Tab-separated table of C-alpha atoms and ligand atoms in Angstrom:
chain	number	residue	atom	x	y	z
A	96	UNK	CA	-2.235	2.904	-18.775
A	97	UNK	CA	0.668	4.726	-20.678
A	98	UNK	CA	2.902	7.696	-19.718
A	99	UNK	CA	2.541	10.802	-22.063
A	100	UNK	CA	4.989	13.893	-21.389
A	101	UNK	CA	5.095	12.993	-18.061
A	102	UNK	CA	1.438	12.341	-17.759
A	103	UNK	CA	-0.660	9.605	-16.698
A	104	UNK	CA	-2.875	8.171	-19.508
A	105	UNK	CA	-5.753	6.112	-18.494
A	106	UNK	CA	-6.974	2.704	-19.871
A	107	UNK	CA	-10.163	5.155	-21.872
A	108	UNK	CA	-7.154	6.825	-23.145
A	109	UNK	CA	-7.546	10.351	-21.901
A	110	UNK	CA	-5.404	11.994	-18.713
A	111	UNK	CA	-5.891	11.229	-15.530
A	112	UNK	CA	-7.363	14.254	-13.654
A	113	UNK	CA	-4.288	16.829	-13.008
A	114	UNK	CA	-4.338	18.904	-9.973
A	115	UNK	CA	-1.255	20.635	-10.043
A	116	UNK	CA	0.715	21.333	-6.858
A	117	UNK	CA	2.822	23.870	-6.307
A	118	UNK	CA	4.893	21.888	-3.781
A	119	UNK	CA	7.190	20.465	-6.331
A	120	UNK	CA	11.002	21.884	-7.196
A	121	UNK	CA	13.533	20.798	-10.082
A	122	UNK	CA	13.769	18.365	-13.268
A	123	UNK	CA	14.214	14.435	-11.794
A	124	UNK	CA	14.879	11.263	-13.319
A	125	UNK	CA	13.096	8.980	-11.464
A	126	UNK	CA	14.718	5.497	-10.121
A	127	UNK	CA	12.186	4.253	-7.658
A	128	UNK	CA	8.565	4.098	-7.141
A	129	UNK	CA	7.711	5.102	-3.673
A	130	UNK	CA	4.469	3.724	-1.861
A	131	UNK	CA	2.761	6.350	1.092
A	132	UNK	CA	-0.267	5.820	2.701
A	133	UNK	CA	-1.964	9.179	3.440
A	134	UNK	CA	-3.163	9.123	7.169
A	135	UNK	CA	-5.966	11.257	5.644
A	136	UNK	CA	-9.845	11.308	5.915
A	137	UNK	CA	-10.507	10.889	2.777
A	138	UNK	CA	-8.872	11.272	-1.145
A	139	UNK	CA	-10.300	14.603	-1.563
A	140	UNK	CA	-8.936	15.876	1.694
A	141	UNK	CA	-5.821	14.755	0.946
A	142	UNK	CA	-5.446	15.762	-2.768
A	143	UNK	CA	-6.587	19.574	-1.106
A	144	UNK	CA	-3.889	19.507	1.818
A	145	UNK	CA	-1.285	18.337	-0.537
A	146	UNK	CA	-2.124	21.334	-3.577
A	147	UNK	CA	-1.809	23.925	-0.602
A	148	UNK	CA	1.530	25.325	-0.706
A	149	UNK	CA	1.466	25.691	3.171
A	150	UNK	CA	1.712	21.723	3.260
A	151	UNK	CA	5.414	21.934	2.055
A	152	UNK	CA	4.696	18.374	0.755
A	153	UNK	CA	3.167	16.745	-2.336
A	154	UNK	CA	3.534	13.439	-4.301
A	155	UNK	CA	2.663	12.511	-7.757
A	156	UNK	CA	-0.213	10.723	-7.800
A	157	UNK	CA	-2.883	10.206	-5.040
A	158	UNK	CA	-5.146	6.872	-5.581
A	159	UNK	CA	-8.590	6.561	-3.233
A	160	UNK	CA	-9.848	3.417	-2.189
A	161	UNK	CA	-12.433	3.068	-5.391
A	162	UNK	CA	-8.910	3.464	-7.564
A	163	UNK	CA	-9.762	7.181	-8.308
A	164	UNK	CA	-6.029	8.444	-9.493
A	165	UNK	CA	-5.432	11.989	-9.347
A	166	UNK	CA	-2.173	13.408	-10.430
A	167	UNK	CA	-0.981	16.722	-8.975
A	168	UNK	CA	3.202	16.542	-9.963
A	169	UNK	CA	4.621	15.648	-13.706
A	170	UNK	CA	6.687	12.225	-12.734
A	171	UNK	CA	9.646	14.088	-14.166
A	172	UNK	CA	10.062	16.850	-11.572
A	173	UNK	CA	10.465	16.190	-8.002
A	174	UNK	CA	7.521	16.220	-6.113
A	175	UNK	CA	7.870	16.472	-1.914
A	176	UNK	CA	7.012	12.910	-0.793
A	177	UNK	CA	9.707	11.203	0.986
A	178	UNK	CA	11.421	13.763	3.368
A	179	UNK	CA	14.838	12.624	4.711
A	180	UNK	CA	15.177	9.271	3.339
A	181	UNK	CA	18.047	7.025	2.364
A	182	UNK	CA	17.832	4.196	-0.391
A	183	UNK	CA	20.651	2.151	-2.185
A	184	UNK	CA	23.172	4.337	-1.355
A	185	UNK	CA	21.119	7.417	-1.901
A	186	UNK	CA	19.972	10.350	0.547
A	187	UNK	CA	16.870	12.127	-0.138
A	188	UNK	CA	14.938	9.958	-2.602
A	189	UNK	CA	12.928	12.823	-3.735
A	190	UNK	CA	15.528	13.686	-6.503
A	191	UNK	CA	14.885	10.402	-7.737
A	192	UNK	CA	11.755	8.759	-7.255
A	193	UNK	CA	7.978	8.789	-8.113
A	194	UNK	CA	5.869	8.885	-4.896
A	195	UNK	CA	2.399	7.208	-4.981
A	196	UNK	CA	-0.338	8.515	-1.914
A	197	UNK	CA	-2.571	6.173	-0.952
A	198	UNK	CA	-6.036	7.001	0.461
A	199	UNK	CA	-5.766	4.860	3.989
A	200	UNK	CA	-6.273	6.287	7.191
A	201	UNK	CA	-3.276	4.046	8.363
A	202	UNK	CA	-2.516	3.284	11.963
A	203	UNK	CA	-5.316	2.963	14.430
A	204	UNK	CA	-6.012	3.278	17.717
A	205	UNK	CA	-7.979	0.903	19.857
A	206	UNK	CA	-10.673	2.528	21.963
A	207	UNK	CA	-13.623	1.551	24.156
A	208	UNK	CA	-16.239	1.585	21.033
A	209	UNK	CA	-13.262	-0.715	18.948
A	210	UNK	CA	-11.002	0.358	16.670
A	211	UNK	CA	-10.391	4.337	15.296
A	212	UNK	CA	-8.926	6.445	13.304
A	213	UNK	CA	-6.713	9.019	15.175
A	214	UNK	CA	-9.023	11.106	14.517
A	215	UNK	CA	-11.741	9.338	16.466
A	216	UNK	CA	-14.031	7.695	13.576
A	217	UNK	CA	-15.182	4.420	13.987
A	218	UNK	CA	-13.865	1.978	11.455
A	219	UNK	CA	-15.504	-1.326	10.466
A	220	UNK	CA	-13.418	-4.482	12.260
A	221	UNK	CA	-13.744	-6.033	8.318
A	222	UNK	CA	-11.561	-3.572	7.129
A	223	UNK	CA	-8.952	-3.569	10.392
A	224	UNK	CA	-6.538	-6.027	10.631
A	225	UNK	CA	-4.179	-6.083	13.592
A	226	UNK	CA	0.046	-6.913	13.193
A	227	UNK	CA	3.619	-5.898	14.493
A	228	UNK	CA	5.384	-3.072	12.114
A	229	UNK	CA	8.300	-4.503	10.676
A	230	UNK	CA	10.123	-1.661	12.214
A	231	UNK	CA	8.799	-2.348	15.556
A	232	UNK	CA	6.881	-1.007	18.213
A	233	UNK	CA	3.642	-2.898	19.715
A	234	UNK	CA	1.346	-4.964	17.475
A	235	UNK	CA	-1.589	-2.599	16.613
A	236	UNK	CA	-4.441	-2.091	14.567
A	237	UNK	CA	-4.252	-0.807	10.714
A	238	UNK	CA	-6.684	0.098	7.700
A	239	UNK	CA	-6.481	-2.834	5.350
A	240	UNK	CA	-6.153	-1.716	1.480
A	241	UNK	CA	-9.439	-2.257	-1.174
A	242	UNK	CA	-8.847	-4.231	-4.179
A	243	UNK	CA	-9.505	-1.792	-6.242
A	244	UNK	CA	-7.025	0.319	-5.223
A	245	UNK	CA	-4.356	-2.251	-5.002
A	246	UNK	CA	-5.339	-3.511	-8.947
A	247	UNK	CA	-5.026	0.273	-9.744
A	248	UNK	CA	-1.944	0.729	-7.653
A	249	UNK	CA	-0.720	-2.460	-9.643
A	250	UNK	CA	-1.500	-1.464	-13.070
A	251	UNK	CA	-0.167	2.119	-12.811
A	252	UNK	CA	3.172	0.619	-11.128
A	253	UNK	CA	3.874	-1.592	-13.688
A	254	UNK	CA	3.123	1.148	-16.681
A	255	UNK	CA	5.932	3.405	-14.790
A	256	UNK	CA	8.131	0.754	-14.329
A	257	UNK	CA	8.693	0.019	-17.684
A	258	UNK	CA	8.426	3.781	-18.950
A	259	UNK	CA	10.940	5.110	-16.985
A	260	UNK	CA	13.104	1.766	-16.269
A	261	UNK	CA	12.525	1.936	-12.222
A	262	UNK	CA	14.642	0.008	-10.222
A	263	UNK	CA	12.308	-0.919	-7.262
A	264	UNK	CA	9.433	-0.732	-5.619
A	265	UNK	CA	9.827	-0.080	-2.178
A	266	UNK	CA	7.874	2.046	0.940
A	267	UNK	CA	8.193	4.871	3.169
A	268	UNK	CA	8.971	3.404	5.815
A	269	UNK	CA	11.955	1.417	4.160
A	270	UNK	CA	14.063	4.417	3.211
A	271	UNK	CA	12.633	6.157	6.670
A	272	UNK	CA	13.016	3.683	8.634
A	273	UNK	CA	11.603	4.824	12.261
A	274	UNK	CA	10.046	7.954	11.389
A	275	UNK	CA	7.802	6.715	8.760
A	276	UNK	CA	5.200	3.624	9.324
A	277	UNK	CA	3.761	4.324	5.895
A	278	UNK	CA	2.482	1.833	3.575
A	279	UNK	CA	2.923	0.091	6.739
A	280	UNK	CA	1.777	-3.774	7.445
A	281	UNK	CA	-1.553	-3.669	5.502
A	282	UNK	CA	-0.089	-3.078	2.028
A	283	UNK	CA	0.729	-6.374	0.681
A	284	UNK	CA	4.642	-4.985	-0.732
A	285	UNK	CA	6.481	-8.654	-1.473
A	286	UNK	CA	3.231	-9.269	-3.915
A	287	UNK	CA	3.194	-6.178	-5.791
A	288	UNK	CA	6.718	-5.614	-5.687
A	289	UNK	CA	7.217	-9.100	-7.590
A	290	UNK	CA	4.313	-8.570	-9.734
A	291	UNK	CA	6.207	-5.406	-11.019
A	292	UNK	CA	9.606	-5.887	-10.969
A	293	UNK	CA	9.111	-9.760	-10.997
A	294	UNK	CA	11.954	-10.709	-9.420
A	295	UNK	CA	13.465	-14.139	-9.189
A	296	UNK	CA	14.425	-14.098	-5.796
A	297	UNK	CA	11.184	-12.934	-4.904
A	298	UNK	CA	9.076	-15.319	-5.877
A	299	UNK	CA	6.720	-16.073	-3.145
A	300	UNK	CA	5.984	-19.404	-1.191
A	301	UNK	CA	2.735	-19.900	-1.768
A	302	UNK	CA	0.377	-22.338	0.874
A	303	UNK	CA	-2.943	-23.775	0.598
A	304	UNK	CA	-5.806	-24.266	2.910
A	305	UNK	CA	-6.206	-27.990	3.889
A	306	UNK	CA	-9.840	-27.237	5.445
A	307	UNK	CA	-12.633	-25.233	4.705
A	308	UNK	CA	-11.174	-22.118	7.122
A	309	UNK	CA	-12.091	-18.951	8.748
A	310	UNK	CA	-10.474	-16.112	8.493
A	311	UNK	CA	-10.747	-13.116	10.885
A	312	UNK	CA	-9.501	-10.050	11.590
A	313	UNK	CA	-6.738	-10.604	14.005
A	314	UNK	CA	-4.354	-13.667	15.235
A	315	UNK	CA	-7.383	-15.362	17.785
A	316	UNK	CA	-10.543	-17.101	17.399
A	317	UNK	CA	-12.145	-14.052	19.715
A	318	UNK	CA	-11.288	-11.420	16.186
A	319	UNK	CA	-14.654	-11.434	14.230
A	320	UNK	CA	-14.593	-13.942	11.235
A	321	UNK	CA	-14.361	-11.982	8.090
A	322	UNK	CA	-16.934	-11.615	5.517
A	323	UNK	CA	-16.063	-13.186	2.628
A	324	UNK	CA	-14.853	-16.341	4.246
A	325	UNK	CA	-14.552	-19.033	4.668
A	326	UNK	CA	-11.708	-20.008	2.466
A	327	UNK	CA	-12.908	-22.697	0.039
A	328	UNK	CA	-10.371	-26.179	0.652
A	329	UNK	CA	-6.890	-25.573	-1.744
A	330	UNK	CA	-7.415	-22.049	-1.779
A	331	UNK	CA	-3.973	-20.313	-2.298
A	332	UNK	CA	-2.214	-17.760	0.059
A	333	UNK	CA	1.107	-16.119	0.724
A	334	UNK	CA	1.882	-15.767	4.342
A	335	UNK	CA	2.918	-12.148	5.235
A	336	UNK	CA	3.057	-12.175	9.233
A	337	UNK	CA	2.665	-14.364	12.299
A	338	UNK	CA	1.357	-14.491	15.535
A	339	UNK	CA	2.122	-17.487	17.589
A	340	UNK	CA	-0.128	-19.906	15.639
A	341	UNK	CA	-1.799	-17.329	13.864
A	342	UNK	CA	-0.740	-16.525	10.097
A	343	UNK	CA	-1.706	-13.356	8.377
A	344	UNK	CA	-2.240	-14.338	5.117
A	345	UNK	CA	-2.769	-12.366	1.397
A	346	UNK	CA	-5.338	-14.773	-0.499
A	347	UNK	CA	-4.070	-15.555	-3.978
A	348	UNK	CA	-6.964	-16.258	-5.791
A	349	UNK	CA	-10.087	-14.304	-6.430
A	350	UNK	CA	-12.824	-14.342	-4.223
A	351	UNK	CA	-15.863	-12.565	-5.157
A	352	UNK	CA	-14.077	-10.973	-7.636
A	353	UNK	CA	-11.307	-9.587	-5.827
A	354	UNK	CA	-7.965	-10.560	-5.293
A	355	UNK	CA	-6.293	-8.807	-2.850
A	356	UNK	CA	-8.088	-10.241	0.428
A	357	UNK	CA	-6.179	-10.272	3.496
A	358	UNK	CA	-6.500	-11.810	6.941
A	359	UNK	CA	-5.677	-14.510	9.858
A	360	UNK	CA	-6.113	-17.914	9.447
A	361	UNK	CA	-4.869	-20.560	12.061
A	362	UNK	CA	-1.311	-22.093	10.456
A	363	UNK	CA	-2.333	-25.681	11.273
A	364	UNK	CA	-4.388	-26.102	8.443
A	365	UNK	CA	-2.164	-24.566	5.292
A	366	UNK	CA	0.747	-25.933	4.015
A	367	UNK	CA	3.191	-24.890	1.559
A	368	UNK	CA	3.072	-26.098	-1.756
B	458	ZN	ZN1	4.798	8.601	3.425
C-alpha cells in the first residue's frame, strides 16, 4: 500500500478503484484517521448513497467485508464524514481528518426470529456479538467485523499514518460522543490503534486460556458456542469488555488463518500474562 497524489496504491501496485464523490469541499491536511461503520446493506449500496450528492455526506475510502477498498475523496480534500465532532481541542474534524467507511450493518435489533438488522434481515448469531456501548445505553446486539477487512483496514491505516504523519486513530463515536455509535463495540480500536500508532502506553495486557474453552456469542453459556472454537490451551487474548463473569475477548493469535476473532469466554479460566 502507498499513497500517490493523494491516491491509494494497492499492494499489485495499481489504484484502488476511484469513485469520485461530489460531496467533498476544500484543500485539508489531514491529522487523524477516522473509523465509521456504514449502517448499510451492503458496500455497493453504500459506495452509491455516498457518490449521490443528495446524501450531503461522503468519506474517503469505503472497505467491504472481503477488504474490497473503494476510494471516492482524494485524502487531501475534505470529504463529509464526521459531522459535528470535537477532537483534541478541535471542532469539526472534517477539516482535518481522513474518514474510513466500513461495510457493517452495525447495531442490531433483537426480534422474535433472533437477531436483525434494522432493516429486518436475519443475521447469523456467528457473526453477532452482544456488549454495552462505551457511551452507554442498554447492552445490545452488533455486527462483528471479518478479518479481512480488519487486515485491510490495518494495512491501509498504517500506510496513511506514516504518509501524512497522523496523530491518532480514533472513532466516530469518540469525537461524537452520543450521537454517533459508529465503529461502535465490535471494532477491536485499542488493537489497531496500537498496531498503528504503536503506542507505549497502549500496549495491551494480554491473557491466556488455562483450558481448552468455548467461546460464544454473548456473556452466558445459553449464547451459541462459536464456530471456530474452542480455544486451543495458552491461546492468547486481549480482553475488551465484561459481563459479570463473562469476558469479551479479541483472540491474538491466528486461528484458521485469521486473526481478528472475537467473542465471550468465561474469565475463570484466562489469566494475564
Ligand atoms: Zn460515522
Amino acid at each position: 500500500m502507498r499513497v500517490v497524489n493523494h491516491r491509494l496504491i494497492g499492494d499489485n501496485g495499481t489504484p484502488v478503484e476511484f469513485r469520485r464523490s461530489p460531496n467533498q469541499s476544500d484543500t485539508i491536511k489531514p491529522e487523524f484517521l477516522v473509523i465509521h461503520y456504514t449502517a448499510g446493506r451492503s458496500a455497493s449500496s453504500s459506495i452509491n448513497w455516498l457518490t449521490n450528492k443528495d446524501a450531503r455526506a461522503s468519506a474517503h475510502l469505503v472497505i467491504g467485508q472481503d477488504g474490497a477498498t473503494t476510494q471516492l475523496v482524494a485524502f487531501n480534500r475534505k470529504a463529509w464524514h464526521a459531522g459535528s465532532s470535537r477532537w483534541a481541542g478541535r471542532e469539526g474534524l472534517n477539516s482535518c481528518s481522513i474518514g474510513i467507511e466500513l461495510d457493517n450493518p452495525g447495531r442490531l435489533e433483537r426480534r422474535v426470529n433472533g437477531w436483525c438488522s434494522t432493516w429486518g434481515d436475519p443475521v447469523d448469531p456467528a457473526n453477532v456479538i452482544e456488549a454495552r456501548h462505551k457511551n452507554g445505553g442498554a447492552e445490545c446486539g452488533w455486527h462483528t467485523y471479518s478479518g479481512a477487512q480488519l487486515e485491510t483496514l490495518q494495512n491501509i491505516a498504517v500506510c496513511l499514518v506514516n504518509h501524512y504523519d497522523l496523530l491518532d486513530v480514533i472513532g466516530h463515536d469518540d469525537i461524537a460522543p452520543g450521537r454517533k455509535s459508529d465503529p461502535g463495540p465490535a471494532f477491536p480500536m485499542a488493537r489497531i490503534r496500537s498496531a498503528v500508532i504503536g503506542r507505549e502506553q497502549e500496549v495491551v495486557e494480554v491473557f491466556v486460556t488455562v483450558a481448552v474453552l468455548n467461546i460464544r456469542s454473548g456473556p452466558g453459556v445459553e449464547y451459541e458456542k462459536l464456530a471456530f472454537g474452542p480455544l486451543p490451551l495458552g491461546t492468547r487474548l486481549e480482553v475488551i469488555g465484561e459481563s459479570g463473569v463473562w469476558r469479551h475477548i479479541d483472540v491474538l493469535d491466528v486461528l484458521d488463518g485469521d486473526s481478528h476473532r472475537t467473542g465471550w469466554v468465561h474469565g475463570h479460566y484466562i489469566e494475564s500474562v
